[in-house]
Tab-separated table of N, CA and C in Angstrom:
chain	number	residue	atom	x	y	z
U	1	UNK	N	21.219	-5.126	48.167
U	1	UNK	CA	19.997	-4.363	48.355
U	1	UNK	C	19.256	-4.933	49.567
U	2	UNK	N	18.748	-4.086	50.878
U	2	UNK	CA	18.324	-4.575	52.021
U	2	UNK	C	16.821	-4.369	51.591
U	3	UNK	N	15.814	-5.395	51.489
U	3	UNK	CA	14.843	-5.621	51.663
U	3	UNK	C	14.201	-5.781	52.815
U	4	UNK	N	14.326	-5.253	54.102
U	4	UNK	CA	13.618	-5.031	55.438
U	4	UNK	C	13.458	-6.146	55.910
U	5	UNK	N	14.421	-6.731	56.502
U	5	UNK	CA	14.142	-8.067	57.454
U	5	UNK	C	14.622	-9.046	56.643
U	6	UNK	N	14.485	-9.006	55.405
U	6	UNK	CA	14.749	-10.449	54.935
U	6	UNK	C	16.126	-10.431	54.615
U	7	UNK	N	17.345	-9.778	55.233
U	7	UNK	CA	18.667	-10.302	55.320
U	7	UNK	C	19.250	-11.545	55.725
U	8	UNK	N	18.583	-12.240	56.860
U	8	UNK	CA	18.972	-13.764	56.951
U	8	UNK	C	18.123	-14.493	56.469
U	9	UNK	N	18.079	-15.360	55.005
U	9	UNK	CA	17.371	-16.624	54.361
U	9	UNK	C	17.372	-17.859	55.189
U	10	UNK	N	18.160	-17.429	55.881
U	10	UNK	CA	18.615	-18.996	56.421
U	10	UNK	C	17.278	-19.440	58.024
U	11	UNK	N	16.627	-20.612	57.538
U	11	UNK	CA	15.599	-20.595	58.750
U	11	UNK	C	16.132	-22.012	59.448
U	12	UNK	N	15.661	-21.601	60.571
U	12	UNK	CA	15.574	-23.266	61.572
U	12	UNK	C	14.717	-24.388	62.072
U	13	UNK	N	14.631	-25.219	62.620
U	13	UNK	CA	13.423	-25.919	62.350
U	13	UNK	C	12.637	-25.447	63.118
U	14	UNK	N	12.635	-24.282	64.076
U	14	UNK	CA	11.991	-23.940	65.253
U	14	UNK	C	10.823	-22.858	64.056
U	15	UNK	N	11.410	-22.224	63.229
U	15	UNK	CA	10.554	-21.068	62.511
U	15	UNK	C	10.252	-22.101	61.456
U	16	UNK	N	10.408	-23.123	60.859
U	16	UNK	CA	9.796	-23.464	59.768
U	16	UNK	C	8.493	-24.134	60.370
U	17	UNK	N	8.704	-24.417	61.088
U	17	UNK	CA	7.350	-25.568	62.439
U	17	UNK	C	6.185	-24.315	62.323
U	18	UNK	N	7.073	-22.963	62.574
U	18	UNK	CA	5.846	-21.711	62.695
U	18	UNK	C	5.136	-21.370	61.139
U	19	UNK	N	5.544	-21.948	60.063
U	19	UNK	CA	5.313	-21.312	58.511
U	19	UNK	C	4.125	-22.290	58.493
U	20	UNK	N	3.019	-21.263	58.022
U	20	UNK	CA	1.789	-21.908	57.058
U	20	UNK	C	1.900	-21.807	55.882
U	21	UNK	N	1.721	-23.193	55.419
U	21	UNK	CA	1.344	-22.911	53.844
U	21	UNK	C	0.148	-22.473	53.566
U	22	UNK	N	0.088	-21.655	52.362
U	22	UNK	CA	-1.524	-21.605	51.921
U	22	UNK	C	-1.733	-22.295	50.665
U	23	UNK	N	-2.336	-22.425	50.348
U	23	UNK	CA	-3.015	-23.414	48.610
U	23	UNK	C	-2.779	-22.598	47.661
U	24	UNK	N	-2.631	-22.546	46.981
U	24	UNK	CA	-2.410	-21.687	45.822
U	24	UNK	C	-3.610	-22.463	44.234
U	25	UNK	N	-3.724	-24.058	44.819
U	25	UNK	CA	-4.757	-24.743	43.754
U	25	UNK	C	-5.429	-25.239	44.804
U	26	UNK	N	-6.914	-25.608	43.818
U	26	UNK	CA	-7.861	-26.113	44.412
U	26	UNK	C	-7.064	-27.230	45.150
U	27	UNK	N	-7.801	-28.071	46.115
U	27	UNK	CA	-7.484	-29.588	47.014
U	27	UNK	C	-9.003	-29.815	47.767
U	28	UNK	N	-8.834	-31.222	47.960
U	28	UNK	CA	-10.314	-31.511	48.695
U	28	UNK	C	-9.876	-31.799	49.925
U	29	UNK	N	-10.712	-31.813	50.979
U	29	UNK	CA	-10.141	-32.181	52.310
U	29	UNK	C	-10.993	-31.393	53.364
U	30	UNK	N	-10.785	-31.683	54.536
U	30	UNK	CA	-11.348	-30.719	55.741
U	30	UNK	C	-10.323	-30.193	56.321
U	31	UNK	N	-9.355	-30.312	55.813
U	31	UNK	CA	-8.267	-29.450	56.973
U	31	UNK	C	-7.896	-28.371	55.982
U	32	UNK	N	-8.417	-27.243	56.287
U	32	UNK	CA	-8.342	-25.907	55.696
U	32	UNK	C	-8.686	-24.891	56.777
U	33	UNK	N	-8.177	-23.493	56.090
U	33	UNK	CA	-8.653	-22.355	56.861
U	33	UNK	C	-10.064	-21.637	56.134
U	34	UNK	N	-10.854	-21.314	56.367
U	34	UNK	CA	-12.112	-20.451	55.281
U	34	UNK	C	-12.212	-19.348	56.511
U	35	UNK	N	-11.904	-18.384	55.746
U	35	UNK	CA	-12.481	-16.807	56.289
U	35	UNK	C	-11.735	-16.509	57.304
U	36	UNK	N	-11.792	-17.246	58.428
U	36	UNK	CA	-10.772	-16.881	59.572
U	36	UNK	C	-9.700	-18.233	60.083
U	37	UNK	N	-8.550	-17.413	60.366
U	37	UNK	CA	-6.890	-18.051	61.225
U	37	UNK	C	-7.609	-19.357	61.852
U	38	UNK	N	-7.312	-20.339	61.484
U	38	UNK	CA	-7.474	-21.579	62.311
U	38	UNK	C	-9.029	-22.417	62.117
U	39	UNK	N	-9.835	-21.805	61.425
U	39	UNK	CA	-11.365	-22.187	61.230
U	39	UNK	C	-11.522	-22.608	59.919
U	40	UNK	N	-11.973	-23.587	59.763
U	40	UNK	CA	-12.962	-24.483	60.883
U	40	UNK	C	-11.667	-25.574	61.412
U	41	UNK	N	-10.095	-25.576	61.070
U	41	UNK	CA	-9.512	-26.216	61.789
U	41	UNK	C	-9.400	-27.703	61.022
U	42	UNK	N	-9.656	-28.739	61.949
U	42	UNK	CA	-9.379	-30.046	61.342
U	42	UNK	C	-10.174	-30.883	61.779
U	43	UNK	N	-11.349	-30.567	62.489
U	43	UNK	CA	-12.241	-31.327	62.365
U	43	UNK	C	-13.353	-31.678	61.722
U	44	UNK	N	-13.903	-32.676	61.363
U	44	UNK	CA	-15.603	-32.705	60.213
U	44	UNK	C	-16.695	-31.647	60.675
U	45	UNK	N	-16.563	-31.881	61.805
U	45	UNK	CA	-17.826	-30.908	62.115
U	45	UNK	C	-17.888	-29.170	61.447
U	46	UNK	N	-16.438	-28.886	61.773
U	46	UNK	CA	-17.010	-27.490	62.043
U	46	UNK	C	-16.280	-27.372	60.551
U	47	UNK	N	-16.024	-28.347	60.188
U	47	UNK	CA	-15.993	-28.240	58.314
U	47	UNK	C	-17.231	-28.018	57.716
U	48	UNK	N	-18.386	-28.849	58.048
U	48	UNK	CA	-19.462	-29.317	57.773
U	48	UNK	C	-20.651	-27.822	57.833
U	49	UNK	N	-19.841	-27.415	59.236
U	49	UNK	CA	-20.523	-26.143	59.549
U	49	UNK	C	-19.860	-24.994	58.810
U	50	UNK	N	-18.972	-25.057	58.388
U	50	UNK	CA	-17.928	-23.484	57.234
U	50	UNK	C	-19.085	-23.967	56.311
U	51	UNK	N	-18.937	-25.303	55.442
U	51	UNK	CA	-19.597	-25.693	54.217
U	51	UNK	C	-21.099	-24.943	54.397
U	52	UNK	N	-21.796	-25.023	55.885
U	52	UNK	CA	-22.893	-24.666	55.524
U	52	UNK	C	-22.990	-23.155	56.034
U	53	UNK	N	-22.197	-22.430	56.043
U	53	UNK	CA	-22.019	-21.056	56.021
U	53	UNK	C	-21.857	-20.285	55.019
U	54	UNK	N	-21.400	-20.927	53.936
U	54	UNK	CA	-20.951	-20.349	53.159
U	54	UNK	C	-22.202	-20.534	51.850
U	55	UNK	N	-22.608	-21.805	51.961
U	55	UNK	CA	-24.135	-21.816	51.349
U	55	UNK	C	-25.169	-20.794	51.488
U	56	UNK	N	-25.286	-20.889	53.066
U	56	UNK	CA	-25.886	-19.777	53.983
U	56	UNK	C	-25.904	-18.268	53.245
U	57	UNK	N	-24.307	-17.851	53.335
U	57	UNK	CA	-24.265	-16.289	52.844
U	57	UNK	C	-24.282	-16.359	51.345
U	58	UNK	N	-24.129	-17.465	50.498
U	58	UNK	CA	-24.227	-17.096	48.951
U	58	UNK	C	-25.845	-17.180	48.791
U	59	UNK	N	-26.856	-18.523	48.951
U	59	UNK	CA	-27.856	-17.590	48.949
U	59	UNK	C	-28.593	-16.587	49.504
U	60	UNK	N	-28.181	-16.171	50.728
U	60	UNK	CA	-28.525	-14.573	51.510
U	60	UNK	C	-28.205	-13.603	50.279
U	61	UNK	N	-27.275	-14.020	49.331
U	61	UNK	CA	-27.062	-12.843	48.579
U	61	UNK	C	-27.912	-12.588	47.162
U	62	UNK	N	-28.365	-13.962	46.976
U	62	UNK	CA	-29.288	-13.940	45.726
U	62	UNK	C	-30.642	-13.515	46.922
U	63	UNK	N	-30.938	-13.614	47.403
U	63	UNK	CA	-32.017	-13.184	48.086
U	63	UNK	C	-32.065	-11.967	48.006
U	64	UNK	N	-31.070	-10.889	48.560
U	64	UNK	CA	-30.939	-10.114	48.509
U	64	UNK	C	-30.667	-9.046	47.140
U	65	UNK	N	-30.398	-10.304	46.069
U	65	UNK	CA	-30.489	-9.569	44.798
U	65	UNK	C	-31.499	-9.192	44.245
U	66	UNK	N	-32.910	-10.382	44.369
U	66	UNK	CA	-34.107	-10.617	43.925
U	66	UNK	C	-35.371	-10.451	44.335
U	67	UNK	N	-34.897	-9.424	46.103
U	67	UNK	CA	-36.383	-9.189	46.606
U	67	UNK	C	-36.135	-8.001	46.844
U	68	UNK	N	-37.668	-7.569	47.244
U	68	UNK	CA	-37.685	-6.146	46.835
U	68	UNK	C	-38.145	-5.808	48.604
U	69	UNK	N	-37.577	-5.028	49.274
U	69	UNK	CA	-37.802	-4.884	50.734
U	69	UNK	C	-38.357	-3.776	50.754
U	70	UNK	N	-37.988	-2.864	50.034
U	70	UNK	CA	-38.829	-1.862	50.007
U	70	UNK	C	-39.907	-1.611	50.085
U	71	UNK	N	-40.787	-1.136	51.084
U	71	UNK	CA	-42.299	-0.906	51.038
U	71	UNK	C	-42.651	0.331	49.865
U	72	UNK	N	-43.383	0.041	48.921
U	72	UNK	CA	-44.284	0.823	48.147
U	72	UNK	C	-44.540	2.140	48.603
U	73	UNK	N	-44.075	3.319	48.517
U	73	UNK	CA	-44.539	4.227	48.974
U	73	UNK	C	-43.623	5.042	49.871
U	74	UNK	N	-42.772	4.326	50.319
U	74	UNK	CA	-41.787	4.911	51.192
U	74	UNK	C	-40.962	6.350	50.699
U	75	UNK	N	-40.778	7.156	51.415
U	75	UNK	CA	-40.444	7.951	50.739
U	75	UNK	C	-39.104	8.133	50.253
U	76	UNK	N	-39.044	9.642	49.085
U	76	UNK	CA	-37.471	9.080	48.340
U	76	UNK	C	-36.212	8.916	48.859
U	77	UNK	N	-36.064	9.826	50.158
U	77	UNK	CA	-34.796	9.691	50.870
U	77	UNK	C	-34.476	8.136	51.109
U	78	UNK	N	-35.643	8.318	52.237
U	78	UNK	CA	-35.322	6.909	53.006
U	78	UNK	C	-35.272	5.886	52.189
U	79	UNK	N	-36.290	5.653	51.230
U	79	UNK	CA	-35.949	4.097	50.302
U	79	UNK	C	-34.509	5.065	49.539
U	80	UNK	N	-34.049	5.441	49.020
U	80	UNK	CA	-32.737	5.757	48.931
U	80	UNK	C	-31.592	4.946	49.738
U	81	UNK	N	-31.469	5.631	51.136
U	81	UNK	CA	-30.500	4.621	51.996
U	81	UNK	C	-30.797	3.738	52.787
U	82	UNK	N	-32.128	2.990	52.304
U	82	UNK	CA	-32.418	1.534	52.805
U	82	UNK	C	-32.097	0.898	51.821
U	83	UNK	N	-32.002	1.079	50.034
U	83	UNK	CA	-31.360	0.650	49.279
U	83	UNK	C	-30.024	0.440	48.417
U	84	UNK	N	-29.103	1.493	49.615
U	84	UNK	CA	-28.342	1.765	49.740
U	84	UNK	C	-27.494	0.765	50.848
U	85	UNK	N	-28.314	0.845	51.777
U	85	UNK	CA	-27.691	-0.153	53.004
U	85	UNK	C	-27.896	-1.829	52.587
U	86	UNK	N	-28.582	-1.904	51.585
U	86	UNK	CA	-29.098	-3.209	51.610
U	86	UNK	C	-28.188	-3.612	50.659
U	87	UNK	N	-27.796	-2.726	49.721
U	87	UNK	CA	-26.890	-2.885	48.497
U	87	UNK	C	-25.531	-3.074	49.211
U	88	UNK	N	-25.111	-2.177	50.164
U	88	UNK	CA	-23.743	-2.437	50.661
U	88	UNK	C	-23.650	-3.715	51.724
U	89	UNK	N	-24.924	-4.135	51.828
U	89	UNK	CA	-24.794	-5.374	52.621
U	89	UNK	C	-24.845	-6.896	51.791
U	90	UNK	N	-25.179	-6.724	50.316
U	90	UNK	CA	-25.065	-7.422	49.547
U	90	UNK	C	-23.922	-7.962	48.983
U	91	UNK	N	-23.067	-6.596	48.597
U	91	UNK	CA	-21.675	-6.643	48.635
U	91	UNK	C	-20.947	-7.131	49.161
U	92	UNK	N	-20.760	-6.710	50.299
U	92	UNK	CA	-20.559	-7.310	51.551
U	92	UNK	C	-20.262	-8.826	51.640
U	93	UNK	N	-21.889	-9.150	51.887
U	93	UNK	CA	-21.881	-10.473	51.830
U	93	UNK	C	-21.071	-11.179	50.752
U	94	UNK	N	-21.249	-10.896	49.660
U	94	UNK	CA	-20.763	-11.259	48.110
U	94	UNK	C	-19.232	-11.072	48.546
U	95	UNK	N	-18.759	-10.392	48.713
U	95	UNK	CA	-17.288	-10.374	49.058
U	95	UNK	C	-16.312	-11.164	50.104
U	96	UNK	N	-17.320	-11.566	50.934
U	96	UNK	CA	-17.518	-12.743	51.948
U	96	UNK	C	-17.107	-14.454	51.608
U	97	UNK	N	-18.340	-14.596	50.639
U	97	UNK	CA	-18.356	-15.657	49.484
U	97	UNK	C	-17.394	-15.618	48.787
U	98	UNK	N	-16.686	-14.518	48.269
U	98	UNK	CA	-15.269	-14.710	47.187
U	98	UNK	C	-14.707	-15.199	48.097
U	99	UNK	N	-14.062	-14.423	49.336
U	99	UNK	CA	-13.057	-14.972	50.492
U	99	UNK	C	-13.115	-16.022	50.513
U	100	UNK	N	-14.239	-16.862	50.662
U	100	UNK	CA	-14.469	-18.144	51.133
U	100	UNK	C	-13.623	-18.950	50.003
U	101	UNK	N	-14.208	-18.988	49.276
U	101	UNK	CA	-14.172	-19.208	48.036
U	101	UNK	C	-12.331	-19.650	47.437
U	102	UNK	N	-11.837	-18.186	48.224
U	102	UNK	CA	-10.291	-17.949	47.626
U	102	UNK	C	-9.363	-18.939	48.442
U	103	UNK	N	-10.145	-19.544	49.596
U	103	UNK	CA	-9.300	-20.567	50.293
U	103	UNK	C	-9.008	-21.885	49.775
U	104	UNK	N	-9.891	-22.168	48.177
U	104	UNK	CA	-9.346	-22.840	47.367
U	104	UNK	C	-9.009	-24.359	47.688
U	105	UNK	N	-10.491	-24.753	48.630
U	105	UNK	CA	-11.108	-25.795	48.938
U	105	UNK	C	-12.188	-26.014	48.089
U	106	UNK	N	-11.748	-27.609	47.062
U	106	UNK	CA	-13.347	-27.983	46.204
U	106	UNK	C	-14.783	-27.743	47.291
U	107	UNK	N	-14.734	-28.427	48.305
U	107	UNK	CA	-15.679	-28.003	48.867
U	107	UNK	C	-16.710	-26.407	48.913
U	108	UNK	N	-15.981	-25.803	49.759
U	108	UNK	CA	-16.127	-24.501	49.787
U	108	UNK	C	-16.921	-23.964	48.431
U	109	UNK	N	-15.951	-24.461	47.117
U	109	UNK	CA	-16.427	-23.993	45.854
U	109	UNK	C	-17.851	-24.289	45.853
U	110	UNK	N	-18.114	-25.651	46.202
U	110	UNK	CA	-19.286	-26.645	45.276
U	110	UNK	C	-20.856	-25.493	46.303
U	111	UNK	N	-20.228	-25.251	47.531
U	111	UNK	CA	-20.909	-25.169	48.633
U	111	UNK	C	-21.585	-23.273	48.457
U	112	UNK	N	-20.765	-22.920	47.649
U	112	UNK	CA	-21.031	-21.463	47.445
U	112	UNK	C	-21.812	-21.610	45.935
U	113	UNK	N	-21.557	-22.244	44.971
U	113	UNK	CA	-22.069	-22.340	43.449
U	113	UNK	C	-23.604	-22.953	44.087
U	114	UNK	N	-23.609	-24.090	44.875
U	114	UNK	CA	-25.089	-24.680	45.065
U	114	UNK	C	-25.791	-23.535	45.935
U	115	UNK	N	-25.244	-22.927	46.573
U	115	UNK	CA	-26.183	-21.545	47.592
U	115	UNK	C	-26.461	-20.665	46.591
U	116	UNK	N	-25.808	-20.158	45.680
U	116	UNK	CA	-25.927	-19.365	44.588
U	116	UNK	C	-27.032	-20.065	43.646
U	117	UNK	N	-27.092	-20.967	43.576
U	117	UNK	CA	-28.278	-21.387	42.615
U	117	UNK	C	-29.603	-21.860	43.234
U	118	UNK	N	-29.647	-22.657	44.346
U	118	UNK	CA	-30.583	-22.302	45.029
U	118	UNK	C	-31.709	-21.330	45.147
U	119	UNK	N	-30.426	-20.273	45.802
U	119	UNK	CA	-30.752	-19.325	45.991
U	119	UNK	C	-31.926	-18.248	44.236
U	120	UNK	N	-30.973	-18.643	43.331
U	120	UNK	CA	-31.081	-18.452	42.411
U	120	UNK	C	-32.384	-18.912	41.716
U	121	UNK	N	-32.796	-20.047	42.185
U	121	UNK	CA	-34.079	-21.086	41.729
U	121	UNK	C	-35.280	-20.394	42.548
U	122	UNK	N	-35.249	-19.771	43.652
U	122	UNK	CA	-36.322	-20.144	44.332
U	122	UNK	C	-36.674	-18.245	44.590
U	123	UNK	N	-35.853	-17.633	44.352
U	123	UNK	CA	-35.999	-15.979	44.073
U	123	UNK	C	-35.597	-15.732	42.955
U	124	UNK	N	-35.155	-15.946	41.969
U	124	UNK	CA	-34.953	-15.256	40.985
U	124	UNK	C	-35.311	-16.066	38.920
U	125	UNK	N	-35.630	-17.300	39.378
U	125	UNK	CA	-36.191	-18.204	38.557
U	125	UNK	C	-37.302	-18.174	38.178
U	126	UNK	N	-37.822	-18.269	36.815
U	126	UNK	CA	-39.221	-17.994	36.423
U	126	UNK	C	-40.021	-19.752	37.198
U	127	UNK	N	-38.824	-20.139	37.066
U	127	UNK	CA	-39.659	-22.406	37.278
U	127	UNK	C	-40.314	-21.790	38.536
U	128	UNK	N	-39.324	-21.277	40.194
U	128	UNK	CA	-39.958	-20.530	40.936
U	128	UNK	C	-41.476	-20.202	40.883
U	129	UNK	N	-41.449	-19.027	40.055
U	129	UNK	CA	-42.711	-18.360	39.935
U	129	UNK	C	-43.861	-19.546	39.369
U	130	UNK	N	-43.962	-20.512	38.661
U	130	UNK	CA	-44.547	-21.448	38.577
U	130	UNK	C	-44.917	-22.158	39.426
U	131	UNK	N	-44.003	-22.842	39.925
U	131	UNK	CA	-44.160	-24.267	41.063
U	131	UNK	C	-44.342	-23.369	42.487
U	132	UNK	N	-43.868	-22.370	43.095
U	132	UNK	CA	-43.901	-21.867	44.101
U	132	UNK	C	-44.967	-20.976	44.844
U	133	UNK	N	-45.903	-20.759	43.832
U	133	UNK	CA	-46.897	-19.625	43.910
U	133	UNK	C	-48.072	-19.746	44.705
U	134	UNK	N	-48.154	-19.835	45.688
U	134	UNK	CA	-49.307	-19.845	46.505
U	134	UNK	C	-50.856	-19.287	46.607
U	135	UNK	N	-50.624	-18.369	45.316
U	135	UNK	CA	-51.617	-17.290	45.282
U	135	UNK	C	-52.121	-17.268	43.905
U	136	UNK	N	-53.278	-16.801	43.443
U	136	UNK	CA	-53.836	-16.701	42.313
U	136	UNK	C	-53.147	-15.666	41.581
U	137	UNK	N	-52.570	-15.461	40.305
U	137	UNK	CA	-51.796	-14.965	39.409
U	137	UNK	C	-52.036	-13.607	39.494
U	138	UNK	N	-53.337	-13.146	39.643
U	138	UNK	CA	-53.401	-11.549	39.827
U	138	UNK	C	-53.368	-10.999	40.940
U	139	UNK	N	-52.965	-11.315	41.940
U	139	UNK	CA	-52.631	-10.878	43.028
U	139	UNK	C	-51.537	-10.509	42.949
U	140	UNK	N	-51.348	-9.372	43.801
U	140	UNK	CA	-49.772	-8.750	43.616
U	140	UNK	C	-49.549	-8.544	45.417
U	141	UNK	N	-48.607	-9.259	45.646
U	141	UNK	CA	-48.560	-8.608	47.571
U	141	UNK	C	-47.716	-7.830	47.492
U	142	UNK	N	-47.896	-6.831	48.585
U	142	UNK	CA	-46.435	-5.838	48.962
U	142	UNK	C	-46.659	-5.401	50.256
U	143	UNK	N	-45.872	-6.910	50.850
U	143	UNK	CA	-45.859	-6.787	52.207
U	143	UNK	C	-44.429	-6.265	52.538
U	144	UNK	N	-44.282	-5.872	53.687
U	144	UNK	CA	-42.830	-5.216	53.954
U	144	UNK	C	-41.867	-5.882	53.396
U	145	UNK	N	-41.627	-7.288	54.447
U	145	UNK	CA	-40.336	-7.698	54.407
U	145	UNK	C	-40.510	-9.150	53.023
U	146	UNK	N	-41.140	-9.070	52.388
U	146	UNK	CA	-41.692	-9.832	51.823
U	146	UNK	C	-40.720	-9.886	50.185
U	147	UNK	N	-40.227	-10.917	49.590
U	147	UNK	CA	-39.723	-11.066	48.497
U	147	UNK	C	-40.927	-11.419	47.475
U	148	UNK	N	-41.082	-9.892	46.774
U	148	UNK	CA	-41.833	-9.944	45.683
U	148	UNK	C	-41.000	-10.771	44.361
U	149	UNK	N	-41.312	-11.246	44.021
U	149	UNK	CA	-40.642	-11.931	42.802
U	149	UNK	C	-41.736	-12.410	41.330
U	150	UNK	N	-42.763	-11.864	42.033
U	150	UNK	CA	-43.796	-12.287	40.441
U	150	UNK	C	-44.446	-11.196	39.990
């Protein structure tokens, strides 16, 4: 049975030199790929910098779960597909974070769970609404871009 190309098994050291492995289990380390071919590569730095990217977009996404951008009043279309666009950019992002995620570096993991809770503490946490509140309790703001959360 011809399976398309894979008639010769037999490789040389010239094509095995070309084979990447990928992880299949977690491992710790900086020499990994996250999100894109060759990045962050094998150095600390731009490990350091994936790690804080990926923090970056997991809480962008609780942010984006827990504030309300919508201005009051807007009308139904438009807050329609501004909540629409904001939702598919949430996704988005969120789907971003799995990727990251699926490269199946402890790091990566620890680095997306702490952005997620963060994120999680400081928009979507009642402790938040306690310790964070700048304003006297009956005040309600609804400024544009503003994360209402109390």
């Amino acid at each position: 049975m011809d399976h398309g190309g894979m008639g010769d098994m037999s490789m040389n050291n010239s094509t095995m030199a070309k084979r990447h492995y990928t992880h299949m289990t977690f491992f710790w380390g900086k020499n990994s790929e996250i999100l894109f071919s060759g990045w962050p590569g094998t150095r600390g730095g731009m490990y350091a910098l994936a790690l804080l990217l990926v923090f970056a977009l997991s809480f962008l996404v609780e942010w984006l779960n827990h504030c309300r951008l919508i201005r009051p009043g807007t009308g139904h279309v438009a807050a329609g597909l501004a909540r629409t666009a904001l939702h598919a950019a949430r996704v988005g992002l969120a789907y971003l974070v799995m990727l990251a995620v699926m490269s199946f570096n402890g790091g990566v993991l620890i680095a997306a769970v702490v952005g997620h809770a963060v994120g999680f503490l400081l928009f979507g946490s009642s402790a938040a609404r306690v310790i964070f509140r700048p304003w006297p309790a009956d005040v309600v703001l609804h400024l544009p871009m503003f994360c209402v959360i109390w």
